[in-house]
Structures are given as structure tokens and as C-alpha cells.
Short mmCIF file of C-alpha atoms in Angstrom, two decimals:
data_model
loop_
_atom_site.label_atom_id
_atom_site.label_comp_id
_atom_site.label_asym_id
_atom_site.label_seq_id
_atom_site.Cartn_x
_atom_site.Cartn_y
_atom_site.Cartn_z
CA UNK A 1 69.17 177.86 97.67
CA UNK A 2 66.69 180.05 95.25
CA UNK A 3 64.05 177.18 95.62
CA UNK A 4 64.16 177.27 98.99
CA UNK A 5 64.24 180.75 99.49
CA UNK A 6 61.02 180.82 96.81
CA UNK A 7 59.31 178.55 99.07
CA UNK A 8 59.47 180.21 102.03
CA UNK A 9 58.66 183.55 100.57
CA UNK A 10 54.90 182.15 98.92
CA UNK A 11 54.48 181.15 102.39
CA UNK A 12 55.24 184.35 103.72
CA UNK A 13 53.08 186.35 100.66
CA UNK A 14 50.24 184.64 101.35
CA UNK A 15 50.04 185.64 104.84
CA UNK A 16 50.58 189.41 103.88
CA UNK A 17 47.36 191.10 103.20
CA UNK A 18 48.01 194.27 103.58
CA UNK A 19 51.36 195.03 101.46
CA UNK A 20 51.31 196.34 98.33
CA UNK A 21 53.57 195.80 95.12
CA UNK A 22 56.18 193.56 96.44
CA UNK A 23 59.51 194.33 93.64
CA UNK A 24 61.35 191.42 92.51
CA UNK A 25 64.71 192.28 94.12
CA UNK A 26 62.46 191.50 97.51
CA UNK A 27 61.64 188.09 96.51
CA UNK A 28 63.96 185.87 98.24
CA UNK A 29 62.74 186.82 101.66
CA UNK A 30 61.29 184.32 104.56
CA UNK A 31 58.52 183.25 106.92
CA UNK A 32 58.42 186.11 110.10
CA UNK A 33 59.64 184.52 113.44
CA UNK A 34 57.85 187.50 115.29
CA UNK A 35 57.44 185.99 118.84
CA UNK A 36 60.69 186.39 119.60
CA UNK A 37 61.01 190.81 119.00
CA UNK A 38 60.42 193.31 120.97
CA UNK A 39 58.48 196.99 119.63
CA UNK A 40 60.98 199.73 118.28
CA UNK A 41 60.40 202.94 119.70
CA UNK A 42 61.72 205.79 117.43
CA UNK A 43 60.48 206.60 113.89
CA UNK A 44 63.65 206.92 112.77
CA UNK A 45 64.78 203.17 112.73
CA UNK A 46 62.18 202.76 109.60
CA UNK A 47 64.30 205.10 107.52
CA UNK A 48 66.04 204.03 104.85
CA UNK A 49 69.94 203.75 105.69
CA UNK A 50 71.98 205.72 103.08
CA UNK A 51 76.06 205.58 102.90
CA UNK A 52 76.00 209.36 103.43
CA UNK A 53 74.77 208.93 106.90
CA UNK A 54 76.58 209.06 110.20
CA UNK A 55 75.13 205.54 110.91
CA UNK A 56 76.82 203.93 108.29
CA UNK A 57 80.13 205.65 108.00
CA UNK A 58 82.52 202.93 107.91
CA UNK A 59 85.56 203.08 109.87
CA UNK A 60 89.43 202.55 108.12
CA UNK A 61 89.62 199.05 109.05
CA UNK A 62 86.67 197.96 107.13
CA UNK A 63 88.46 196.60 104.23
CA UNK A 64 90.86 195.26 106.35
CA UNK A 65 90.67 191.65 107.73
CA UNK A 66 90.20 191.10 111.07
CA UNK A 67 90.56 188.02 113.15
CA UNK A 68 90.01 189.14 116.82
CA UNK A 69 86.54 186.16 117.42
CA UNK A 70 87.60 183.57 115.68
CA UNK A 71 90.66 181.19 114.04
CA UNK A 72 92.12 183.39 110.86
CA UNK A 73 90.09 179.85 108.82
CA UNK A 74 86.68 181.00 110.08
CA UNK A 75 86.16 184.28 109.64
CA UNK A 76 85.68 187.14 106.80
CA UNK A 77 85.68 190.43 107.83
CA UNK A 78 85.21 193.22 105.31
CA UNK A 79 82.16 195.99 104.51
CA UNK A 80 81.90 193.92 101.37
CA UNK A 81 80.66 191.32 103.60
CA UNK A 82 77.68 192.43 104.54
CA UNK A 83 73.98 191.44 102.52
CA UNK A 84 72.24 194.78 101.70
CA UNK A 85 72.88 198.62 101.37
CA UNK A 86 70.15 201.07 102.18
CA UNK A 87 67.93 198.61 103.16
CA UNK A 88 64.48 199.79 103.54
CA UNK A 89 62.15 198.59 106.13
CA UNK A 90 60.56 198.48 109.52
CA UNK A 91 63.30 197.08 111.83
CA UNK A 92 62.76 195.60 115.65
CA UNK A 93 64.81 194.69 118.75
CA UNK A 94 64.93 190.78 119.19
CA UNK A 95 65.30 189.94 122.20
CA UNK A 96 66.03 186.39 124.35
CA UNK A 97 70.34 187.76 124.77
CA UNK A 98 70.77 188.88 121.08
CA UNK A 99 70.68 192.47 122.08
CA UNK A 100 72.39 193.64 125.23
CA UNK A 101 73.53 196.62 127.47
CA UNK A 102 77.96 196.71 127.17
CA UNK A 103 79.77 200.28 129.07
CA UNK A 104 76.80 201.76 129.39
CA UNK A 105 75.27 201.30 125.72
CA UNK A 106 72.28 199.51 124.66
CA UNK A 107 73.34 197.45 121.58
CA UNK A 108 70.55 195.71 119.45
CA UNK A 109 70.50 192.89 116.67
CA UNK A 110 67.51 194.42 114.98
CA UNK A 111 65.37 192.13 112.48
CA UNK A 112 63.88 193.75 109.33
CA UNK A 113 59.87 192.62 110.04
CA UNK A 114 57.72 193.41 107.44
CA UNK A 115 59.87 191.22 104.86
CA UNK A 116 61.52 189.21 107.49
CA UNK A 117 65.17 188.52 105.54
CA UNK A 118 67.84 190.94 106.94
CA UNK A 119 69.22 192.08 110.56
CA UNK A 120 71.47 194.37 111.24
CA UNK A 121 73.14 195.54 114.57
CA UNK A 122 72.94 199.49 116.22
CA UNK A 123 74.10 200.97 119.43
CA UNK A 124 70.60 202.73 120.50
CA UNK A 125 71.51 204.17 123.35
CA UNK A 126 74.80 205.87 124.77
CA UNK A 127 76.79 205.31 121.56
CA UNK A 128 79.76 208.04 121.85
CA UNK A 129 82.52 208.99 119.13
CA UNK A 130 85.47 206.03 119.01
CA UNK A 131 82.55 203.31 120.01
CA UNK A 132 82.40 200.55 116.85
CA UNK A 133 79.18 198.10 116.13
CA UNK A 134 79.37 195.23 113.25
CA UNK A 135 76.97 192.31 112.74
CA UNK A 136 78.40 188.97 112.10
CA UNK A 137 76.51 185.90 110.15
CA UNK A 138 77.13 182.76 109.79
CA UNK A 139 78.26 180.54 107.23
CA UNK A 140 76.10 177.44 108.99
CA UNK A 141 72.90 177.33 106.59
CA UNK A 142 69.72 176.22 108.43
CA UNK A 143 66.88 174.32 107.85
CA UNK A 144 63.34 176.91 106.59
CA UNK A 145 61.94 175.66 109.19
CA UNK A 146 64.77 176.44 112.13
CA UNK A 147 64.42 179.52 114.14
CA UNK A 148 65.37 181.38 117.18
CA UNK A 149 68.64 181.41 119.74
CA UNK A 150 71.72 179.49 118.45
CA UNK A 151 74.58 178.33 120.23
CA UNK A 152 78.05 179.08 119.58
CA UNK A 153 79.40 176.34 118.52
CA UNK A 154 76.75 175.41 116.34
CA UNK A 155 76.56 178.79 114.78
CA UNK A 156 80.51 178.62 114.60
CA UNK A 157 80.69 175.74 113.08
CA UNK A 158 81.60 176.47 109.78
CA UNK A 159 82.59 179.83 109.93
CA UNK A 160 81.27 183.46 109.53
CA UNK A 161 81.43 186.44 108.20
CA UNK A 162 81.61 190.00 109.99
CA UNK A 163 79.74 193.07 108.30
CA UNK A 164 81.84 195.92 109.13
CA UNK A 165 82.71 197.38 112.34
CA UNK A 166 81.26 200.82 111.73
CA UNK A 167 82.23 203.98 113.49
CA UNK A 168 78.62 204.91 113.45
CA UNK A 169 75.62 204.03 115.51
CA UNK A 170 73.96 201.53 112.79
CA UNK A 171 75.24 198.89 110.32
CA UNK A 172 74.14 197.68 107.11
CA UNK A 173 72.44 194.41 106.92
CA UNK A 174 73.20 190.87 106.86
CA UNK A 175 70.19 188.34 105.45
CA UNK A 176 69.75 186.22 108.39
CA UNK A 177 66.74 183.57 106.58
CA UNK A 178 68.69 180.56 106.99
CA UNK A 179 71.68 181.91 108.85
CA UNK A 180 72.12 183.01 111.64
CA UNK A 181 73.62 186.60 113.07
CA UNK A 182 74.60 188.48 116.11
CA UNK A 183 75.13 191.96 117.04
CA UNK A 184 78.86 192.96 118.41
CA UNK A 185 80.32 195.97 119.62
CA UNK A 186 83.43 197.81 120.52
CA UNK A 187 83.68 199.93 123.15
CA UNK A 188 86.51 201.41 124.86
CA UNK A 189 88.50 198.75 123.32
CA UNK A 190 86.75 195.73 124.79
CA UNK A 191 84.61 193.60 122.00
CA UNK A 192 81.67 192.41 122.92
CA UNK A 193 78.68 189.74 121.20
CA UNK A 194 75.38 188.76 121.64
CA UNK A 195 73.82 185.54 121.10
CA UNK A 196 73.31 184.22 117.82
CA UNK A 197 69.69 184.57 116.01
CA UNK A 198 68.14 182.47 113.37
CA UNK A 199 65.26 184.20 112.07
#
């Protein structure tokens, strides 16, 4: 997994002229899929998400499991199961059905750009008080190469994992280089998904 990881992320340095120090906790990151995302539009999406924000507050049920998309055999669903805390980074709507408007919210999978390895999911617009957002990825590893919309059942396959749901308008992250991940939502009691993205 490291190697291939490594591989893709000389491929991705050498295209990167203008970033600086790159720390060695960032790594294991992959080649940008870019075509596919869609401009941000508020400077506050590049701030780093702390746990003392409202964005990130996690609800009760976090640490609970919870089986409500799939068989109880192919799916994990705890905070713990999500990638990366706090992570730092310019983050952008992708688009082709991964993000999508549910009860009168806009709900995005959002893709970390500059480094290219983790997604998360928010509720941009119309997010009210009760209203829950989690990210799922799957345990289906790609091919460095792969990219783009998944179906179900392949992305199913073998299982995933939920990060979350959050009470908050944001999640943490989920790395998303060679799996794939989808933005979900609760609102009003209904649960809701996107399509699955392979970065």
C-alpha cells in the first residue's frame, strides 16, 4: 500500500511547482483528478477544521454502530472511522451526482485539492439544528490509476466504513486515493447519499 501510495505522490510532487515544504505526515497523498470539481466559493472552507468547532461537533451516536445503508457485515460506523482530524487544506465541490440538493440543503462531497488525498462531506447551504452529515468510504481499494464516479455495487462490494454522522455542518475527512467516498445526510429523519467518488 505505502509503495503505491509513494508512487503516486512523486508523480504528483513533480507536477507541484509552486508548494513549499511538503511535511512528511503529507507524503502518502495522490495524483489530482481536478476535471471533475467545481470552484468553492467561501474563504472559510480553507480553514483548518478543529474539534472545538460547531462543524465538527459529533453527535451521541458517533461511537455507536449503525447499520441503516448496508447488511450489519458491511459496514463500520464510528468517529474513529474517519482518516484525518483538522485537516488542513483547500477543499472543492465535486461534482457529476456526488454532491446534491436533499429538503432544501445543498450537501457536498468536497475533495482536499492542493494534496489531493482526503474528502470530506458538508451541508453548505440550509443546514438547520437536528440536520446530520457523515462521509462514508469504501473498503474496495482501486487501481492509482482509477478515478471518477463509482457505482454502487462496485463501491459496495466489500464493504465500507461511515465517518461520523455529525450534528454540525462539516465532517472530518476520509482519504479517498484509492477508495472511494460519498457524502450522506440526514435530514428530518430521511437519509440520503450521493454517488460514490474515486479521486
Amino acid at each position: 500500500m505505502h509503495s503505491y501510495l509513494i508512487k503516486k505522490n512523486l508523480k504528483k510532487i513533480s507536477r507541484m511547482t509552486a508548494i513549499g515544504t511538503i511535511t512528511a505526515s503529507l507524503l502518502f497523498n495522490t495524483v489530482p483528478v481536478l476535471g471533475q470539481l467545481e470552484p468553492e466559493n467561501s474563504a472559510e472552507d480553507n480553514e483548518a477544521i478543529t474539534p472545538d468547532q460547531e462543524q465538527v461537533t459529533p453527535t451521541q451516536e458517533d461511537n455507536t454502530p449503525s447499520y441503516e445503508q448496508g447488511e450489519d457485515s458491511l459496514i463500520q460506523t464510528t468517529q474513529s472511522s474517519c482518516d484525518g482530524e483538522a485537516v488542513v487544506g483547500r477543499f472543492r465541490r465535486v461534482g457529476s451526482g456526488a454532491s446534491f440538493s436533499f429538503n432544501g440543503r445543498e450537501v457536498e462531497l468536497q475533495n482536499e485539492s492542493l494534496l489531493d488525498t482526503y474528502s470530506r462531506a458538508e451541508i453548505k447551504s440550509g443546514w438547520r439544528s437536528g440536520d446530520q452529515v457523515w462521509v462514508d468510504r469504501s473498503y474496495k481499494r482501486y487501481d492509482l490509476t482509477d478515478s471518477g464516479i463509482k457505482s454502487n455495487a462496485d463501491a459496495e462490494s466489500q464493504g465500507w466504513k461511515q465517518c461520523g454522522p455529525f450534528s454540525g455542518k462539516r465532517t472530518q475527512s476520509v482519504n479517498n486515493s484509492v477508495h472511494a467516498a460519498r457524502a450522506c445526510a440526514r435530514i428530518d429523519g430521511v437519509s440520503k447519499c450521493g454517488k460514490w467518488y474515486l479521486d
